[in-house]
Amino acid sequence: MNLPQFSVRYPVTIAMLMLGITILGVISFNRLGTDLLPAIYNPRIVVEIQSGERSPQEMEHHLRPRPRAGHGHVQLGNRHGFRPARRAEENRRL
């Protein structure tokens, strides 16, 4: 006897099996531990510098690393046929 024949001959048995599987699924789902905001370890380094009355541009000028002689420079431009990026304000006007 195959499964379809068994299901037709004993419909109450199949209904009880399905109800049992459903109840076990609901109980398992309720016991499943879920967290809306799981703890994720994301290492970071934060540097905070007190600038007093200096502007951000002045602080950047004093603190950014200077290019050294002998180091290569990155050439930006239209060498490979790329169009330069537009600012958000320029995209809104189009």
mmCIF file of N, CA and C in Angstrom:
data_model
loop_
_atom_site.group_PDB
_atom_site.id
_atom_site.type_symbol
_atom_site.label_atom_id
_atom_site.label_comp_id
_atom_site.label_asym_id
_atom_site.label_seq_id
_atom_site.Cartn_x
_atom_site.Cartn_y
_atom_site.Cartn_z
ATOM 1 N N MET A 1 0.837 -1.167 0.000
ATOM 2 C CA MET A 1 0.000 0.000 0.000
ATOM 3 C C MET A 1 0.896 1.250 0.000
ATOM 4 N N ASN A 2 0.663 2.156 -0.940
ATOM 5 C CA ASN A 2 1.480 3.357 -1.009
ATOM 6 C C ASN A 2 0.825 4.505 -0.225
ATOM 7 N N LEU A 3 1.489 5.630 -0.143
ATOM 8 C CA LEU A 3 1.049 6.756 0.685
ATOM 9 C C LEU A 3 -0.306 7.320 0.260
ATOM 10 N N PRO A 4 -0.583 7.554 -1.022
ATOM 11 C CA PRO A 4 -1.911 8.062 -1.383
ATOM 12 C C PRO A 4 -3.042 7.111 -0.982
ATOM 13 N N GLN A 5 -2.845 5.824 -1.172
ATOM 14 C CA GLN A 5 -3.887 4.870 -0.784
ATOM 15 C C GLN A 5 -4.091 4.865 0.739
ATOM 16 N N PHE A 6 -2.976 4.912 1.483
ATOM 17 C CA PHE A 6 -3.057 4.963 2.947
ATOM 18 C C PHE A 6 -3.783 6.222 3.405
ATOM 19 N N SER A 7 -3.503 7.371 2.748
ATOM 20 C CA SER A 7 -4.134 8.631 3.109
ATOM 21 C C SER A 7 -5.634 8.608 2.851
ATOM 22 N N VAL A 8 -6.047 7.980 1.769
ATOM 23 C CA VAL A 8 -7.473 7.896 1.452
ATOM 24 C C VAL A 8 -8.178 6.918 2.390
ATOM 25 N N ARG A 9 -7.524 5.850 2.728
ATOM 26 C CA ARG A 9 -8.142 4.823 3.575
ATOM 27 C C ARG A 9 -8.222 5.282 5.037
ATOM 28 N N TYR A 10 -7.207 6.023 5.518
ATOM 29 C CA TYR A 10 -7.162 6.459 6.925
ATOM 30 C C TYR A 10 -6.991 7.982 7.008
ATOM 31 N N PRO A 11 -8.012 8.762 6.677
ATOM 32 C CA PRO A 11 -7.869 10.223 6.684
ATOM 33 C C PRO A 11 -7.705 10.809 8.088
ATOM 34 N N VAL A 12 -8.309 10.200 9.096
ATOM 35 C CA VAL A 12 -8.185 10.718 10.457
ATOM 36 C C VAL A 12 -6.753 10.562 10.959
ATOM 37 N N THR A 13 -6.127 9.446 10.629
ATOM 38 C CA THR A 13 -4.735 9.223 11.041
ATOM 39 C C THR A 13 -3.815 10.271 10.416
ATOM 40 N N ILE A 14 -4.002 10.554 9.159
ATOM 41 C CA ILE A 14 -3.178 11.558 8.475
ATOM 42 C C ILE A 14 -3.434 12.947 9.059
ATOM 43 N N ALA A 15 -4.698 13.252 9.364
ATOM 44 C CA ALA A 15 -5.023 14.556 9.954
ATOM 45 C C ALA A 15 -4.369 14.703 11.318
ATOM 46 N N MET A 16 -4.362 13.644 12.130
ATOM 47 C CA MET A 16 -3.732 13.710 13.447
ATOM 48 C C MET A 16 -2.209 13.860 13.333
ATOM 49 N N LEU A 17 -1.603 13.183 12.368
ATOM 50 C CA LEU A 17 -0.154 13.348 12.150
ATOM 51 C C LEU A 17 0.179 14.792 11.756
ATOM 52 N N MET A 18 -0.617 15.355 10.874
ATOM 53 C CA MET A 18 -0.369 16.738 10.439
ATOM 54 C C MET A 18 -0.579 17.708 11.602
ATOM 55 N N LEU A 19 -1.612 17.485 12.421
ATOM 56 C CA LEU A 19 -1.855 18.335 13.585
ATOM 57 C C LEU A 19 -0.700 18.226 14.577
ATOM 58 N N GLY A 20 -0.204 17.017 14.792
ATOM 59 C CA GLY A 20 0.935 16.828 15.696
ATOM 60 C C GLY A 20 2.183 17.531 15.200
ATOM 61 N N ILE A 21 2.465 17.415 13.912
ATOM 62 C CA ILE A 21 3.635 18.104 13.345
ATOM 63 C C ILE A 21 3.483 19.615 13.470
ATOM 64 N N THR A 22 2.276 20.125 13.252
ATOM 65 C CA THR A 22 2.032 21.566 13.358
ATOM 66 C C THR A 22 2.218 22.045 14.795
ATOM 67 N N ILE A 23 1.692 21.303 15.756
ATOM 68 C CA ILE A 23 1.835 21.700 17.166
ATOM 69 C C ILE A 23 3.300 21.677 17.585
ATOM 70 N N LEU A 24 4.029 20.629 17.186
ATOM 71 C CA LEU A 24 5.462 20.586 17.498
ATOM 72 C C LEU A 24 6.209 21.748 16.855
ATOM 73 N N GLY A 25 5.825 22.137 15.649
ATOM 74 C CA GLY A 25 6.460 23.275 14.980
ATOM 75 C C GLY A 25 6.208 24.579 15.703
ATOM 76 N N VAL A 26 4.975 24.789 16.170
ATOM 77 C CA VAL A 26 4.649 26.024 16.904
ATOM 78 C C VAL A 26 5.409 26.077 18.218
ATOM 79 N N ILE A 27 5.448 24.958 18.939
ATOM 80 C CA ILE A 27 6.192 24.927 20.204
ATOM 81 C C ILE A 27 7.676 25.189 19.959
ATOM 82 N N SER A 28 8.240 24.574 18.943
ATOM 83 C CA SER A 28 9.663 24.777 18.639
ATOM 84 C C SER A 28 9.937 26.218 18.244
ATOM 85 N N PHE A 29 9.036 26.806 17.469
ATOM 86 C CA PHE A 29 9.230 28.191 17.040
ATOM 87 C C PHE A 29 9.180 29.143 18.229
ATOM 88 N N ASN A 30 8.274 28.884 19.186
ATOM 89 C CA ASN A 30 8.181 29.753 20.361
ATOM 90 C C ASN A 30 9.400 29.622 21.264
ATOM 91 N N ARG A 31 10.010 28.469 21.306
ATOM 92 C CA ARG A 31 11.204 28.276 22.131
ATOM 93 C C ARG A 31 12.488 28.722 21.430
ATOM 94 N N LEU A 32 12.393 29.016 20.164
ATOM 95 C CA LEU A 32 13.569 29.435 19.407
ATOM 96 C C LEU A 32 14.021 30.806 19.890
ATOM 97 N N GLY A 33 15.267 30.904 20.281
ATOM 98 C CA GLY A 33 15.785 32.172 20.787
ATOM 99 C C GLY A 33 16.161 33.106 19.647
ATOM 100 N N THR A 34 15.477 34.224 19.564
ATOM 101 C CA THR A 34 15.807 35.225 18.557
ATOM 102 C C THR A 34 16.078 36.549 19.254
ATOM 103 N N ASP A 35 16.921 37.341 18.651
ATOM 104 C CA ASP A 35 17.279 38.635 19.209
ATOM 105 C C ASP A 35 17.163 39.669 18.108
ATOM 106 N N LEU A 36 16.418 40.737 18.362
ATOM 107 C CA LEU A 36 16.240 41.760 17.342
ATOM 108 C C LEU A 36 17.541 42.502 17.051
ATOM 109 N N LEU A 37 18.325 42.739 18.076
ATOM 110 C CA LEU A 37 19.614 43.403 17.904
ATOM 111 C C LEU A 37 20.704 42.518 18.489
ATOM 112 N N PRO A 38 21.209 41.572 17.714
ATOM 113 C CA PRO A 38 22.234 40.674 18.256
ATOM 114 C C PRO A 38 23.539 41.425 18.521
ATOM 115 N N ALA A 39 24.270 40.942 19.492
ATOM 116 C CA ALA A 39 25.553 41.541 19.843
ATOM 117 C C ALA A 39 26.583 41.152 18.787
ATOM 118 N N ILE A 40 27.080 42.125 18.078
ATOM 119 C CA ILE A 40 28.073 41.890 17.029
ATOM 120 C C ILE A 40 29.370 42.562 17.469
ATOM 121 N N TYR A 41 30.429 41.797 17.490
ATOM 122 C CA TYR A 41 31.726 42.343 17.856
ATOM 123 C C TYR A 41 32.343 42.967 16.618
ATOM 124 N N ASN A 42 32.460 44.277 16.613
ATOM 125 C CA ASN A 42 33.018 45.013 15.491
ATOM 126 C C ASN A 42 34.125 45.912 16.033
ATOM 127 N N PRO A 43 35.378 45.449 16.000
ATOM 128 C CA PRO A 43 36.455 46.252 16.597
ATOM 129 C C PRO A 43 36.672 47.561 15.838
ATOM 130 N N ARG A 44 36.859 48.616 16.576
ATOM 131 C CA ARG A 44 37.083 49.940 15.991
ATOM 132 C C ARG A 44 38.146 50.677 16.795
ATOM 133 N N ILE A 45 38.781 51.604 16.123
ATOM 134 C CA ILE A 45 39.720 52.507 16.778
ATOM 135 C C ILE A 45 39.197 53.920 16.548
ATOM 136 N N VAL A 46 39.040 54.646 17.612
ATOM 137 C CA VAL A 46 38.534 56.005 17.525
ATOM 138 C C VAL A 46 39.598 56.943 18.061
ATOM 139 N N VAL A 47 39.897 57.982 17.293
ATOM 140 C CA VAL A 47 40.860 58.995 17.702
ATOM 141 C C VAL A 47 40.101 60.303 17.832
ATOM 142 N N GLU A 48 40.180 60.900 19.011
ATOM 143 C CA GLU A 48 39.503 62.169 19.253
ATOM 144 C C GLU A 48 40.555 63.213 19.595
ATOM 145 N N ILE A 49 40.524 64.323 18.881
ATOM 146 C CA ILE A 49 41.504 65.378 19.079
ATOM 147 C C ILE A 49 40.759 66.659 19.424
ATOM 148 N N GLN A 50 41.160 67.273 20.528
ATOM 149 C CA GLN A 50 40.557 68.548 20.915
ATOM 150 C C GLN A 50 41.214 69.656 20.100
ATOM 151 N N SER A 51 40.416 70.364 19.321
ATOM 152 C CA SER A 51 40.989 71.360 18.423
ATOM 153 C C SER A 51 40.838 72.782 18.938
ATOM 154 N N GLY A 52 40.063 72.984 19.966
ATOM 155 C CA GLY A 52 39.884 74.343 20.465
ATOM 156 C C GLY A 52 39.095 75.174 19.472
ATOM 157 N N GLU A 53 39.699 76.258 18.999
ATOM 158 C CA GLU A 53 39.025 77.177 18.081
ATOM 159 C C GLU A 53 39.379 76.932 16.615
ATOM 160 N N ARG A 54 40.125 75.881 16.326
ATOM 161 C CA ARG A 54 40.530 75.628 14.936
ATOM 162 C C ARG A 54 39.380 75.054 14.122
ATOM 163 N N SER A 55 39.373 75.376 12.846
ATOM 164 C CA SER A 55 38.352 74.849 11.941
ATOM 165 C C SER A 55 38.737 73.423 11.509
ATOM 166 N N PRO A 56 37.777 72.646 11.006
ATOM 167 C CA PRO A 56 38.115 71.298 10.536
ATOM 168 C C PRO A 56 39.144 71.303 9.404
ATOM 169 N N GLN A 57 39.082 72.295 8.518
ATOM 170 C CA GLN A 57 40.047 72.370 7.426
ATOM 171 C C GLN A 57 41.459 72.619 7.957
ATOM 172 N N GLU A 58 41.569 73.479 8.964
ATOM 173 C CA GLU A 58 42.880 73.765 9.542
ATOM 174 C C GLU A 58 43.429 72.532 10.268
ATOM 175 N N MET A 59 42.581 71.806 10.973
ATOM 176 C CA MET A 59 43.027 70.592 11.653
ATOM 177 C C MET A 59 43.467 69.534 10.631
ATOM 178 N N GLU A 60 42.738 69.413 9.548
ATOM 179 C CA GLU A 60 43.114 68.455 8.509
ATOM 180 C C GLU A 60 44.457 68.822 7.903
ATOM 181 N N HIS A 61 44.675 70.101 7.672
ATOM 182 C CA HIS A 61 45.942 70.555 7.091
ATOM 183 C C HIS A 61 47.109 70.238 8.025
ATOM 184 N N HIS A 62 46.929 70.386 9.328
ATOM 185 C CA HIS A 62 48.012 70.143 10.280
ATOM 186 C C HIS A 62 48.235 68.661 10.567
ATOM 187 N N LEU A 63 47.210 67.827 10.433
ATOM 188 C CA LEU A 63 47.327 66.443 10.888
ATOM 189 C C LEU A 63 47.442 65.401 9.790
ATOM 190 N N ARG A 64 47.068 65.702 8.567
ATOM 191 C CA ARG A 64 47.106 64.661 7.534
ATOM 192 C C ARG A 64 48.554 64.366 7.138
ATOM 193 N N PRO A 65 48.828 63.126 6.763
ATOM 194 C CA PRO A 65 50.209 62.770 6.385
ATOM 195 C C PRO A 65 50.626 63.454 5.082
ATOM 196 N N ARG A 66 51.847 63.882 5.043
ATOM 197 C CA ARG A 66 52.376 64.544 3.854
ATOM 198 C C ARG A 66 52.911 63.502 2.885
ATOM 199 N N PRO A 67 52.806 63.709 1.566
ATOM 200 C CA PRO A 67 53.400 62.768 0.609
ATOM 201 C C PRO A 67 54.920 62.777 0.727
ATOM 202 N N ARG A 68 55.514 61.617 0.658
ATOM 203 C CA ARG A 68 56.967 61.513 0.768
ATOM 204 C C ARG A 68 57.576 61.359 -0.616
ATOM 205 N N ALA A 69 58.803 61.775 -0.741
ATOM 206 C CA ALA A 69 59.502 61.658 -2.021
ATOM 207 C C ALA A 69 59.726 60.186 -2.331
ATOM 208 N N GLY A 70 59.530 59.811 -3.584
ATOM 209 C CA GLY A 70 59.747 58.435 -4.001
ATOM 210 C C GLY A 70 58.488 57.591 -3.987
ATOM 211 N N HIS A 71 57.434 58.065 -3.341
ATOM 212 C CA HIS A 71 56.178 57.314 -3.336
ATOM 213 C C HIS A 71 55.378 57.683 -4.578
ATOM 214 N N GLY A 72 54.695 56.701 -5.125
ATOM 215 C CA GLY A 72 53.893 56.947 -6.322
ATOM 216 C C GLY A 72 52.651 57.762 -6.002
ATOM 217 N N HIS A 73 52.148 58.432 -6.992
ATOM 218 C CA HIS A 73 50.929 59.219 -6.843
ATOM 219 C C HIS A 73 49.845 58.598 -7.707
ATOM 220 N N VAL A 74 48.637 58.695 -7.256
ATOM 221 C CA VAL A 74 47.501 58.179 -8.002
ATOM 222 C C VAL A 74 47.014 59.269 -8.941
ATOM 223 N N GLN A 75 46.931 58.945 -10.200
ATOM 224 C CA GLN A 75 46.460 59.892 -11.209
ATOM 225 C C GLN A 75 44.975 59.649 -11.435
ATOM 226 N N LEU A 76 44.156 60.628 -11.135
ATOM 227 C CA LEU A 76 42.725 60.521 -11.361
ATOM 228 C C LEU A 76 42.384 61.258 -12.636
ATOM 229 N N GLY A 77 41.492 60.699 -13.386
ATOM 230 C CA GLY A 77 41.108 61.393 -14.604
ATOM 231 C C GLY A 77 40.312 60.497 -15.519
ATOM 232 N N ASN A 78 40.247 60.889 -16.758
ATOM 233 C CA ASN A 78 39.409 60.209 -17.740
ATOM 234 C C ASN A 78 40.244 59.286 -18.613
ATOM 235 N N ARG A 79 41.193 58.598 -18.025
ATOM 236 C CA ARG A 79 42.123 57.773 -18.791
ATOM 237 C C ARG A 79 41.447 56.576 -19.449
ATOM 238 N N HIS A 80 40.464 55.987 -18.769
ATOM 239 C CA HIS A 80 39.824 54.786 -19.290
ATOM 240 C C HIS A 80 38.419 55.062 -19.806
ATOM 241 N N GLY A 81 38.083 56.270 -20.068
ATOM 242 C CA GLY A 81 36.777 56.594 -20.611
ATOM 243 C C GLY A 81 35.686 56.742 -19.573
ATOM 244 N N PHE A 82 36.044 56.849 -18.288
ATOM 245 C CA PHE A 82 35.034 57.028 -17.253
ATOM 246 C C PHE A 82 34.647 58.494 -17.171
ATOM 247 N N ARG A 83 33.363 58.722 -16.925
ATOM 248 C CA ARG A 83 32.905 60.086 -16.717
ATOM 249 C C ARG A 83 33.138 60.474 -15.272
ATOM 250 N N PRO A 84 33.477 61.719 -15.000
ATOM 251 C CA PRO A 84 33.659 62.129 -13.603
ATOM 252 C C PRO A 84 32.325 62.065 -12.859
ATOM 253 N N ALA A 85 32.397 61.798 -11.568
ATOM 254 C CA ALA A 85 31.181 61.700 -10.758
ATOM 255 C C ALA A 85 30.553 63.071 -10.595
ATOM 256 N N ARG A 86 29.233 63.086 -10.502
ATOM 257 C CA ARG A 86 28.512 64.335 -10.290
ATOM 258 C C ARG A 86 28.129 64.455 -8.828
ATOM 259 N N ARG A 87 27.966 65.668 -8.405
ATOM 260 C CA ARG A 87 27.485 65.906 -7.055
ATOM 261 C C ARG A 87 25.988 65.656 -7.015
ATOM 262 N N ALA A 88 25.469 65.477 -5.818
ATOM 263 C CA ALA A 88 24.040 65.213 -5.658
ATOM 264 C C ALA A 88 23.203 66.382 -6.174
ATOM 265 N N GLU A 89 23.695 67.630 -5.984
ATOM 266 C CA GLU A 89 22.944 68.794 -6.444
ATOM 267 C C GLU A 89 22.834 68.804 -7.974
ATOM 268 N N GLU A 90 23.895 68.382 -8.659
ATOM 269 C CA GLU A 90 23.877 68.351 -10.115
ATOM 270 C C GLU A 90 22.901 67.282 -10.625
ATOM 271 N N ASN A 91 22.796 66.142 -9.903
ATOM 272 C CA ASN A 91 21.880 65.092 -10.311
ATOM 273 C C ASN A 91 20.435 65.520 -10.145
ATOM 274 N N ARG A 92 20.146 66.342 -9.155
ATOM 275 C CA ARG A 92 18.778 66.797 -8.940
ATOM 276 C C ARG A 92 18.311 67.730 -10.042
ATOM 277 N N ARG A 93 19.235 68.493 -10.614
ATOM 278 C CA ARG A 93 18.863 69.438 -11.662
ATOM 279 C C ARG A 93 18.511 68.758 -12.963
ATOM 280 N N LEU A 94 19.044 67.547 -13.185
ATOM 281 C CA LEU A 94 18.826 66.853 -14.458
ATOM 282 C C LEU A 94 17.458 66.291 -14.592
#
